[in-house]
């Protein structure tokens, strides 16, 4: 009898599976349950704190995809939204791929100045599968298409959180392609009772959901727009850094939208995210879309049983309220800001504010140390002497005035003379120097007003100055912008081999939505420099201009966590900052992933480890994260090749902290470092451990 019942159940399941046309072969029990019934797919997942999320999908092309989204305690679920469809708009343009501009690493491109198309992504429900990857459950529905791009829709649920991701994953065979995308959820029948968002000052604003309201672009803080109903709220937002391709300015370009008939392409009422195709109207490179790469046009949704403000509070936790979290034993440092406060305000005749807006913005971002890059355009680095020295004196006076015990504002410049390409100079105290020297002037003089003054004539004297004043230099935006080809072109020069030349700076240039990480450009350079046999380090750089409360600052920022117990006093100089950088005692982070501890066989970043003959080692590190983690990669090299050991972390859940230890064979290797990335491509990376 028992055997007959089993056979009957198998037969029933086979019929049920055939009717459902949903492939469940790759689905495994991870706490999420999946029930398929004809054209309906029901997923229930553990959403943290004894709550569950429930998603009912309709696979009939004539019906909205999201029949129901529910959240709450088991047995008491609240319906947050019904009858929603995903919607995507794909802009397709032409990439400039000149080798002289960096090829796919190009920044100096103006895609929207050339013809491009704006396309509604077509979604036709077809073959459907459900698969499991650790604590993640992925629903894949074919197919989506736009212009030459084709692919499938993917919905990813994350155990432990009411978070899910919706993505149109598409690829093209066409070369030299750049893209942008807008996306969102549209209501086929009902509309939201209210649509809410935070203005740039942090105030919650709400509009009634009215189906006849024309679409409107919203200037928001925290990149989030929220649909609110009686049962709760749904917050919709992009990956906090990946979605924002590199620009010179961090202007708030109204990155969300709400309403009907968006772009005259999406007739239904919706809420979503968007990009302004003309960007900051300077250099606008869009996203890279190399041939046959799976571009993830994606957004996140977070369910809440509360009102819109509760949903936004939950979203803000993923980015520590758009600030860099305090980490004991570390101080946060950001570099490369062309704010031009000295030229545009202090020396312009304008009133000098006691508390400039840009300082307040940087403090609120959780930054302890900020290195400026003034005089990038309006300054006079080569003189005349009287103007140059006046500019430097104003810079030193103001940075000292605006520093305090927990915030150190440091003078700095993007020197861009003598060495080739663009590079930054950084001294541990105020130094008066002029980037030119007439033959009748000596290298060093004593000025009655400013004291010691240096005049630099060539790269040899530049190196001499850095050595004498214990300064550091590094390549800015290496291998792109005006540093295309650098530091490769001067890797054999004495100044580059010197201890005064720290290495290079990292920023997410270019942007590519097919990568599980942010940009690899400088990370690849980091490995190359180590394989050249040089002990160099890589810090992060912001490389942006204006800094205002209105701007979308966090998306364009990154940070260095320096191993320091306190912020130096400006008056005493900031040699400890340069010492930490020179020794590699720091890690770089986008903010969401932190590495409080890291060692290999007891040796930390910047230190040298002597391996035994077998080359066996153990990587030990602690990770803190907000979004669920994706993977860790142990990267090493032997002087010629680069090796990568990838460790999958897809069993992690949101908001975790854990000590990890992994064995690794490093026989024959000369260096090793570690990267850690989450599901939203936020990440952190260590500096090198050198091997003997």
XYZ file of C-alpha atoms in Angstrom:
692
model
C 0.000 0.000 0.000
C 2.815 2.409 0.968
C 4.601 1.632 -2.307
C 1.432 2.337 -4.326
C 0.959 5.704 -2.597
C 4.563 6.632 -3.390
C 4.087 5.702 -7.061
C 0.865 7.699 -7.153
C 2.588 10.756 -5.679
C 5.399 10.479 -8.223
C 2.873 10.206 -11.033
C 0.919 13.187 -9.725
C 4.080 15.252 -9.409
C 5.075 14.363 -12.973
C 1.721 15.552 -14.296
C 1.888 18.662 -12.092
C 5.442 19.413 -13.266
C 4.505 18.950 -16.933
C 1.534 21.301 -16.576
C 3.595 23.889 -14.744
C 6.421 23.823 -17.299
C 8.771 24.973 -14.561
C 12.170 23.331 -14.386
C 12.960 22.519 -10.750
C 15.943 20.244 -11.347
C 18.390 22.747 -9.841
C 16.194 23.662 -6.900
C 17.318 22.318 -3.527
C 15.865 22.765 -0.081
C 17.503 25.836 1.459
C 14.551 26.993 3.536
C 12.625 28.437 0.618
C 9.581 26.558 -0.605
C 8.394 26.486 -4.210
C 4.953 25.383 -5.376
C 4.063 25.338 -9.064
C 0.476 25.020 -10.244
C -0.226 25.370 -13.954
C 0.632 28.993 -14.724
C 1.268 30.016 -11.115
C 4.526 29.830 -9.189
C 4.471 30.455 -5.436
C 7.691 31.059 -3.512
C 7.923 31.490 0.236
C 11.254 32.336 1.835
C 12.515 32.961 5.383
C 12.883 36.741 5.585
C 14.598 37.145 8.951
C 13.404 37.670 12.534
C 10.840 34.867 12.240
C 9.196 36.615 9.270
C 8.526 35.178 5.826
C 8.139 36.669 2.398
C 5.751 35.282 -0.189
C 5.813 35.882 -3.918
C 3.101 34.639 -6.279
C 4.160 34.764 -9.934
C 1.797 34.356 -12.876
C 3.431 32.838 -15.957
C 0.559 33.706 -18.283
C 1.601 36.435 -20.738
C -1.832 37.998 -20.455
C -1.474 38.508 -16.685
C 0.856 40.657 -14.511
C 3.932 38.731 -13.373
C 3.738 39.590 -9.659
C 0.228 38.505 -8.714
C 0.960 39.132 -5.041
C 3.841 40.210 -2.813
C 3.350 39.410 0.871
C 5.380 39.772 4.042
C 4.967 39.227 7.757
C 4.917 36.610 10.459
C 4.065 33.088 9.423
C 0.303 32.668 9.396
C -0.268 36.423 9.478
C 1.088 37.663 6.177
C 0.152 41.101 4.909
C -0.268 41.746 1.209
C 2.070 44.564 0.236
C 1.304 44.801 -3.484
C -0.581 43.057 -6.282
C -0.571 42.858 -10.061
C 2.864 44.293 -10.733
C 5.044 43.866 -13.796
C 8.764 44.579 -14.158
C 9.624 47.166 -16.795
C 12.976 48.039 -18.348
C 14.160 50.692 -20.785
C 17.512 50.090 -22.488
C 19.492 52.841 -24.169
C 22.072 51.573 -26.660
C 24.926 53.766 -27.890
C 28.338 53.537 -29.469
C 31.500 53.184 -27.412
C 34.789 54.869 -28.371
C 37.446 52.155 -28.277
C 40.572 53.982 -29.351
C 43.694 52.457 -27.729
C 44.941 55.988 -27.075
C 41.860 56.551 -24.911
C 42.192 53.319 -22.972
C 40.034 50.979 -25.068
C 37.274 49.546 -22.882
C 38.821 51.462 -19.946
C 37.938 54.778 -21.591
C 36.495 57.626 -19.531
C 36.934 60.479 -22.016
C 33.888 59.507 -24.038
C 30.665 61.365 -24.786
C 28.264 58.609 -25.775
C 25.062 60.722 -25.805
C 26.558 63.180 -28.317
C 26.340 60.409 -30.923
C 23.182 58.672 -32.164
C 21.673 56.190 -29.705
C 18.390 54.334 -29.349
C 15.954 54.201 -26.434
C 14.136 50.879 -26.304
C 11.404 49.307 -24.225
C 12.648 45.852 -23.204
C 10.149 43.264 -24.386
C 9.259 40.522 -21.896
C 7.661 37.312 -23.212
C 7.105 34.655 -20.559
C 8.388 31.286 -21.647
C 10.664 28.591 -20.255
C 10.944 29.001 -16.487
C 13.320 27.459 -13.979
C 13.991 27.740 -10.265
C 17.476 27.097 -8.920
C 19.246 27.309 -5.600
C 22.606 28.924 -4.897
C 23.334 28.681 -1.203
C 20.874 30.931 0.632
C 19.650 32.402 -2.642
C 16.779 31.217 -4.824
C 16.721 32.293 -8.471
C 13.694 32.262 -10.748
C 14.668 32.528 -14.411
C 12.017 33.302 -17.026
C 12.730 33.499 -20.757
C 12.755 35.789 -22.552
C 13.606 39.489 -22.666
C 14.872 41.409 -25.688
C 15.657 44.913 -26.913
C 17.407 45.928 -30.096
C 20.301 43.431 -30.492
C 20.173 42.360 -26.834
C 18.532 39.113 -25.749
C 18.293 37.224 -22.489
C 16.030 36.318 -19.594
C 14.413 37.808 -16.517
C 15.901 36.750 -13.180
C 14.325 37.191 -9.756
C 16.595 36.427 -6.804
C 15.324 35.899 -3.253
C 17.699 36.185 -0.295
C 17.049 34.078 2.780
C 17.145 36.060 5.991
C 15.839 39.297 4.488
C 12.665 40.651 2.827
C 14.986 41.609 -0.026
C 14.798 40.483 -3.623
C 16.440 41.481 -6.885
C 14.826 41.795 -10.309
C 17.116 41.726 -13.346
C 16.858 41.624 -17.103
C 20.034 39.731 -17.946
C 20.874 40.448 -21.570
C 23.782 40.211 -24.002
C 24.597 41.351 -27.512
C 27.014 40.142 -30.167
C 27.543 43.723 -31.329
C 30.946 45.263 -30.583
C 31.753 48.754 -29.269
C 28.470 49.066 -27.395
C 27.656 51.308 -24.438
C 24.363 51.138 -22.557
C 22.182 52.763 -19.909
C 19.018 51.405 -18.366
C 15.965 52.561 -16.458
C 13.765 50.067 -14.629
C 10.882 49.679 -12.250
C 7.618 48.006 -11.313
C 4.357 49.006 -12.968
C 0.795 48.467 -11.731
C -1.454 46.750 -14.233
C -4.647 47.315 -12.235
C -4.478 48.985 -8.853
C -1.980 51.712 -8.044
C -0.144 52.506 -4.813
C -2.082 54.404 -2.167
C 0.980 56.643 -1.821
C 4.363 56.992 -3.454
C 7.059 58.240 -1.076
C 10.691 59.288 -1.139
C 13.233 61.267 0.848
C 14.202 64.711 -0.393
C 17.882 65.674 -0.353
C 17.545 67.052 3.184
C 16.162 63.759 4.492
C 12.488 64.692 4.714
C 9.910 62.082 3.689
C 7.637 63.308 0.895
C 4.473 61.578 -0.313
C 2.138 61.811 -3.287
C -1.152 59.997 -3.711
C -0.971 57.228 -6.257
C -3.156 58.453 -9.126
C -3.153 56.399 -12.315
C -3.703 59.438 -14.517
C -0.653 61.274 -13.125
C 2.021 61.651 -15.786
C 5.454 60.270 -14.953
C 7.806 62.553 -13.072
C 11.510 62.265 -12.313
C 12.301 62.593 -8.606
C 15.330 64.129 -6.928
C 15.800 61.905 -3.892
C 18.259 60.982 -1.191
C 19.232 57.336 -0.685
C 18.355 56.473 -4.348
C 15.015 54.984 -3.224
C 11.367 55.334 -4.201
C 8.654 53.624 -2.140
C 5.171 52.363 -2.910
C 2.920 52.408 0.159
C -0.364 50.542 0.694
C -2.523 49.616 3.689
C -0.654 46.332 4.130
C 2.818 47.859 4.075
C 5.422 49.265 1.725
C 7.797 48.215 -1.036
C 11.057 50.134 -1.405
C 12.712 50.039 -4.810
C 16.377 51.019 -5.210
C 19.500 50.243 -7.267
C 22.838 48.782 -6.248
C 24.316 51.759 -4.351
C 27.562 52.051 -6.353
C 27.299 49.793 -9.403
C 24.342 51.684 -10.888
C 26.268 54.968 -11.047
C 28.711 55.035 -13.925
C 31.737 57.315 -13.406
C 31.338 61.056 -13.889
C 33.372 64.112 -12.884
C 30.436 65.450 -10.890
C 28.198 63.738 -8.352
C 25.164 65.787 -9.325
C 21.777 64.483 -8.233
C 20.269 63.830 -11.669
C 16.878 62.639 -10.380
C 17.660 58.949 -10.306
C 14.103 57.755 -9.546
C 10.715 58.157 -11.216
C 7.011 57.657 -10.602
C 3.794 57.921 -12.605
C 2.230 56.797 -15.869
C 3.559 56.721 -19.417
C 7.233 56.920 -18.460
C 9.241 58.120 -21.495
C 6.123 57.482 -23.585
C 7.209 53.846 -23.501
C 5.664 52.417 -20.307
C 1.924 53.225 -20.297
C 1.080 51.891 -16.822
C 1.649 53.625 -13.488
C 5.027 52.728 -12.055
C 7.861 53.520 -9.690
C 11.474 52.950 -10.565
C 15.076 53.999 -11.055
C 16.516 55.938 -13.957
C 19.646 57.459 -15.456
C 19.925 60.810 -17.168
C 21.488 59.987 -20.554
C 23.455 63.247 -20.740
C 24.932 62.849 -17.242
C 26.859 65.896 -15.992
C 27.357 67.101 -19.595
C 31.108 66.664 -19.326
C 32.506 63.247 -20.160
C 29.656 60.714 -20.177
C 30.915 57.158 -20.808
C 27.788 55.178 -19.823
C 28.245 51.421 -19.102
C 30.461 49.102 -21.106
C 28.646 46.227 -22.833
C 31.337 44.102 -24.510
C 30.099 41.395 -26.897
C 28.519 38.296 -25.325
C 28.723 39.618 -21.749
C 25.659 39.099 -19.539
C 24.609 42.627 -18.586
C 22.454 42.716 -15.442
C 19.883 45.493 -15.739
C 18.749 45.122 -12.158
C 17.139 46.706 -9.128
C 16.402 45.674 -5.540
C 13.082 45.565 -3.697
C 12.592 45.472 0.064
C 9.252 44.554 1.623
C 8.007 46.130 4.852
C 4.788 45.844 6.874
C 5.330 49.432 7.976
C 4.817 52.767 6.315
C 7.242 54.298 3.843
C 9.508 55.800 6.506
C 9.996 52.357 8.087
C 10.836 50.877 4.690
C 13.363 53.633 3.987
C 14.964 53.131 7.404
C 15.469 49.469 6.505
C 17.005 50.372 3.143
C 19.380 52.897 4.720
C 20.867 50.200 6.946
C 22.450 48.600 3.876
C 24.668 51.661 3.427
C 25.030 52.644 7.104
C 22.778 55.642 6.335
C 25.065 56.544 3.419
C 28.110 56.891 5.649
C 31.251 54.920 6.428
C 30.866 52.899 9.594
C 33.130 53.423 12.592
C 35.576 50.529 12.915
C 37.711 50.302 16.086
C 41.404 50.608 15.305
C 40.783 52.354 11.976
C 40.212 55.859 10.644
C 38.519 56.532 7.336
C 40.300 58.473 4.603
C 39.072 59.666 1.213
C 41.204 61.301 -1.447
C 41.118 63.305 -4.664
C 38.517 66.072 -4.408
C 38.632 68.996 -6.853
C 36.294 71.160 -4.802
C 38.380 74.276 -5.539
C 37.248 75.982 -2.336
C 40.409 78.079 -2.270
C 40.169 79.473 -5.800
C 36.392 79.687 -6.088
C 35.660 81.086 -2.620
C 38.630 82.085 -0.460
C 40.599 83.974 -3.113
C 37.635 85.103 -5.181
C 36.492 87.910 -2.919
C 33.386 85.999 -1.777
C 32.485 85.770 1.924
C 34.290 82.818 3.516
C 31.746 80.677 5.392
C 32.641 79.693 8.933
C 31.353 76.169 8.223
C 31.535 75.409 4.481
C 28.885 73.050 3.141
C 31.432 70.651 1.659
C 33.036 70.023 5.056
C 29.684 69.204 6.624
C 28.850 66.813 3.774
C 32.153 64.959 4.151
C 31.787 64.719 7.922
C 28.264 63.326 7.609
C 29.668 60.696 5.244
C 31.739 59.357 8.143
C 35.112 60.546 6.847
C 37.882 61.241 9.336
C 40.607 62.294 6.897
C 40.107 64.008 3.534
C 42.905 64.766 1.089
C 42.044 67.524 -1.348
C 43.329 67.973 -4.903
C 43.044 71.739 -5.283
C 44.219 73.989 -8.114
C 43.313 71.409 -10.754
C 42.077 74.067 -13.157
C 41.952 77.555 -11.690
C 45.287 77.427 -9.836
C 48.784 78.513 -10.847
C 51.066 75.538 -10.091
C 53.884 76.973 -12.275
C 53.586 80.497 -10.946
C 53.951 83.448 -11.028
C 55.631 82.869 -7.691
C 53.653 85.489 -5.776
C 50.283 84.070 -6.883
C 51.315 80.446 -6.364
C 52.588 81.049 -2.837
C 49.477 83.029 -1.936
C 47.301 80.140 -3.149
C 49.236 77.591 -1.107
C 49.172 79.785 1.980
C 45.390 80.132 1.705
C 45.089 76.353 1.269
C 47.150 75.671 4.385
C 45.321 78.305 6.434
C 41.875 77.022 5.549
C 42.610 73.307 5.890
C 44.065 73.960 9.341
C 41.036 76.082 10.320
C 38.552 73.487 9.132
C 40.224 70.510 10.815
C 39.230 69.299 14.279
C 40.109 66.384 16.580
C 38.021 63.910 14.543
C 38.256 65.471 11.078
C 41.514 66.198 9.307
C 41.208 68.219 6.094
C 44.504 67.933 4.263
C 46.061 69.992 1.485
C 46.954 68.161 -1.677
C 47.274 68.561 -5.410
C 47.066 66.570 -8.603
C 50.530 67.678 -9.702
C 50.505 66.424 -13.328
C 53.993 67.751 -14.096
C 57.387 66.095 -14.550
C 56.447 62.418 -14.266
C 53.956 61.914 -17.092
C 50.194 61.441 -16.994
C 48.328 62.581 -13.905
C 49.523 61.911 -10.380
C 48.945 63.169 -6.852
C 51.473 64.660 -4.482
C 51.023 64.358 -0.725
C 53.265 65.820 1.961
C 53.070 65.214 5.752
C 52.956 68.952 6.488
C 52.462 72.216 4.598
C 55.150 72.540 1.935
C 55.553 75.572 -0.318
C 56.642 74.484 -3.787
C 56.385 75.797 -7.314
C 56.206 73.460 -10.301
C 58.723 75.388 -12.388
C 62.183 76.874 -11.910
C 64.100 79.431 -13.929
C 67.819 78.779 -14.300
C 68.633 81.779 -12.130
C 66.698 80.342 -9.195
C 67.968 77.591 -6.873
C 66.065 74.424 -5.950
C 65.475 75.752 -2.435
C 65.158 79.303 -1.136
C 64.007 81.001 2.049
C 61.142 83.430 1.635
C 60.780 86.130 4.326
C 56.997 85.574 4.506
C 56.492 81.864 3.727
C 59.776 80.348 4.838
C 61.269 77.471 2.851
C 60.199 77.441 -0.806
C 61.078 74.789 -3.404
C 61.162 75.271 -7.158
C 61.046 72.155 -9.290
C 62.447 71.888 -12.817
C 62.302 68.187 -13.710
C 61.501 64.679 -12.504
C 64.832 64.331 -10.712
C 64.123 67.406 -8.615
C 60.577 66.227 -7.997
C 61.927 62.993 -6.577
C 64.430 64.981 -4.521
C 61.630 67.086 -3.027
C 59.528 64.047 -2.146
C 62.521 62.394 -0.493
C 63.519 65.502 1.438
C 60.022 66.266 2.713
C 59.024 62.590 3.189
C 56.185 62.911 0.712
C 54.287 60.366 -1.354
C 53.139 60.260 -4.960
C 50.851 57.910 -6.863
C 49.239 57.602 -10.260
C 45.776 59.125 -10.439
C 43.129 57.252 -12.471
C 45.816 54.900 -13.826
C 45.363 53.544 -17.354
C 42.456 55.880 -18.101
C 41.686 59.584 -18.520
C 44.918 61.571 -18.929
C 46.838 58.695 -17.307
C 46.089 56.295 -20.172
C 49.295 54.299 -20.590
C 50.566 55.143 -17.104
C 52.212 54.017 -14.899
C 53.279 51.383 -17.461
C 55.258 53.956 -19.463
C 57.397 54.939 -16.482
C 57.579 51.655 -14.571
C 61.362 51.491 -15.086
C 62.018 55.074 -13.989
C 63.901 55.753 -10.771
C 61.101 57.914 -9.352
C 58.563 55.122 -9.828
C 60.806 52.532 -8.209
C 61.431 54.909 -5.319
C 59.706 54.449 -1.964
C 58.195 57.899 -2.496
C 55.981 56.516 -5.268
C 53.305 54.514 -3.451
C 51.532 53.050 -6.484
C 48.118 54.001 -7.850
C 44.563 54.925 -6.880
C 41.393 52.896 -7.510
C 37.997 54.119 -8.632
C 35.254 52.183 -10.396
C 36.212 53.201 -13.931
C 34.918 51.810 -16.229
C 31.432 50.588 -15.287
C 30.312 47.194 -16.578
C 27.083 45.569 -15.396
C 28.272 42.080 -16.320
C 30.932 42.012 -13.613
C 30.302 40.563 -10.134
C 32.637 43.297 -8.833
C 33.262 46.965 -9.350
C 35.922 47.934 -11.872
C 38.954 45.662 -12.246
C 41.128 48.241 -14.045
C 43.355 49.231 -11.116
C 43.015 45.877 -9.361
C 44.627 44.351 -12.446
C 47.300 47.045 -12.311
C 47.866 46.232 -8.652
C 48.691 42.662 -9.647
C 50.849 43.793 -12.549
C 52.933 46.108 -10.360
C 53.535 43.244 -7.930
C 54.561 40.970 -10.786
C 56.958 43.682 -11.959
C 58.724 43.031 -8.658
C 57.726 46.338 -7.075
C 56.163 46.695 -3.637
C 53.400 49.159 -4.398
C 50.006 49.841 -2.848
C 46.640 51.027 -4.118
C 44.412 53.487 -2.296
C 40.927 54.512 -3.332
C 40.094 57.866 -4.908
C 36.854 59.773 -5.368
C 38.066 62.102 -8.152
C 34.999 64.349 -8.169
C 34.473 68.089 -8.221
C 31.659 69.870 -6.381
C 30.570 68.584 -2.974
C 27.078 69.579 -1.858
C 24.247 68.252 0.280
C 22.124 68.034 -2.851
C 24.581 65.767 -4.658
C 24.416 61.978 -4.818
C 27.728 61.769 -2.979
C 27.653 58.278 -1.507
C 27.264 56.495 -4.837
C 30.466 58.126 -6.102
C 32.521 57.756 -2.928
C 34.848 55.054 -1.651
C 37.110 54.935 1.357
C 40.409 53.763 2.806
C 40.284 52.287 6.298
C 43.693 53.211 7.748
C 45.013 51.267 10.737
C 45.173 54.216 13.139
C 43.853 54.699 16.650
C 43.445 58.472 16.421
C 43.314 61.304 13.942
C 46.562 63.340 13.930
C 46.523 66.952 15.046
C 46.922 69.248 12.030
C 49.431 71.479 13.832
C 51.680 68.481 14.526
C 51.665 67.324 10.923
C 50.125 64.109 9.594
C 53.139 61.889 9.084
C 51.274 58.918 10.653
C 48.805 59.003 7.742
C 51.594 58.735 5.176
C 53.345 56.036 7.232
C 50.232 53.839 7.197
C 49.821 54.354 3.463
C 53.489 53.682 2.740
C 53.386 50.439 4.730
C 50.128 49.211 3.188
C 48.381 49.015 6.562
C 44.895 49.695 5.233
C 42.068 48.249 3.201
C 39.834 49.828 0.577
C 36.041 49.603 0.781
C 32.925 50.847 -0.956
C 31.470 50.946 2.571
C 29.181 47.929 2.790
C 31.923 45.278 3.212
C 34.551 45.707 5.933
C 37.698 43.730 6.740
C 38.491 44.385 10.432
C 41.213 41.717 10.558
C 43.330 40.060 7.882
C 46.462 37.933 7.985
C 48.182 35.055 6.220
C 50.072 32.779 8.597
C 50.012 35.693 11.039
C 51.387 38.300 8.635
C 49.212 41.296 7.775
C 48.932 43.505 4.721
C 52.201 45.184 3.768
C 54.265 42.593 5.658
C 56.513 39.829 4.366
C 55.788 36.143 4.968
C 58.415 33.438 4.633
C 56.726 30.271 3.368
C 57.830 26.725 4.028
C 58.874 24.567 1.072
C 55.372 23.171 0.631
C 53.937 26.692 0.296
C 51.010 25.922 2.573
C 49.319 28.879 4.208
C 46.114 29.881 5.929
C 44.206 33.049 5.095
C 42.463 34.425 8.182
C 40.094 37.353 7.997
C 37.034 38.821 9.596
C 34.304 40.211 7.385
C 31.458 42.551 8.279
C 28.747 43.105 5.686
C 25.276 44.517 5.029
C 24.039 42.972 1.769
C 24.543 39.179 1.665
C 28.061 38.284 0.608
C 28.800 36.788 -2.793
C 32.414 35.592 -2.774
C 35.976 36.111 -1.628
C 38.861 35.854 -4.041
C 42.422 35.092 -2.969
C 44.645 36.652 -5.632
C 48.333 35.767 -5.893
C 51.181 35.972 -8.382
C 54.547 34.390 -9.182
C 56.139 37.336 -10.985
C 54.628 36.308 -14.308
C 51.115 34.987 -13.870
C 48.166 35.875 -11.662
C 46.256 33.126 -9.827
C 42.752 33.374 -8.399
C 41.150 31.131 -5.786
C 37.453 31.931 -5.519
C 35.545 31.056 -2.340
C 31.769 31.111 -2.624
C 29.947 32.896 0.204
C 26.396 32.615 -1.124
C 25.251 30.877 2.064
C 25.611 34.169 3.961
C 22.635 36.321 4.869
C 22.271 40.086 5.188
C 23.970 41.965 8.039
C 26.601 39.494 9.114
C 29.943 39.332 10.846
C 32.161 36.284 10.778
C 35.744 35.085 11.146
C 36.921 32.983 8.206
C 39.944 30.783 7.697
C 40.874 29.174 4.380
C 43.867 27.024 3.455
C 45.717 28.038 0.307
C 48.776 26.734 -1.510
C 51.140 29.595 -2.330
C 54.137 27.610 -3.495
C 56.165 29.608 -5.968
C 54.162 32.790 -5.372
C 55.671 36.173 -4.575
C 52.635 38.042 -3.298
C 49.021 37.555 -2.278
C 46.006 39.743 -1.516
C 42.273 39.240 -0.925
C 39.064 40.773 -2.316
C 35.551 40.374 -0.866
C 32.346 41.212 -2.793
C 28.639 41.163 -1.988
C 25.543 40.500 -4.104
C 25.220 44.202 -5.039
C 28.888 44.328 -6.235
C 29.944 46.324 -3.179
C 33.299 45.206 -1.903
C 36.611 45.620 -0.136
C 40.181 44.588 -0.849
C 43.384 44.278 1.139
C 46.886 45.320 0.255
C 49.576 42.772 -0.581
C 51.288 40.321 1.701
C 54.745 39.785 0.198
C 56.062 36.228 0.037
C 59.528 34.722 0.300
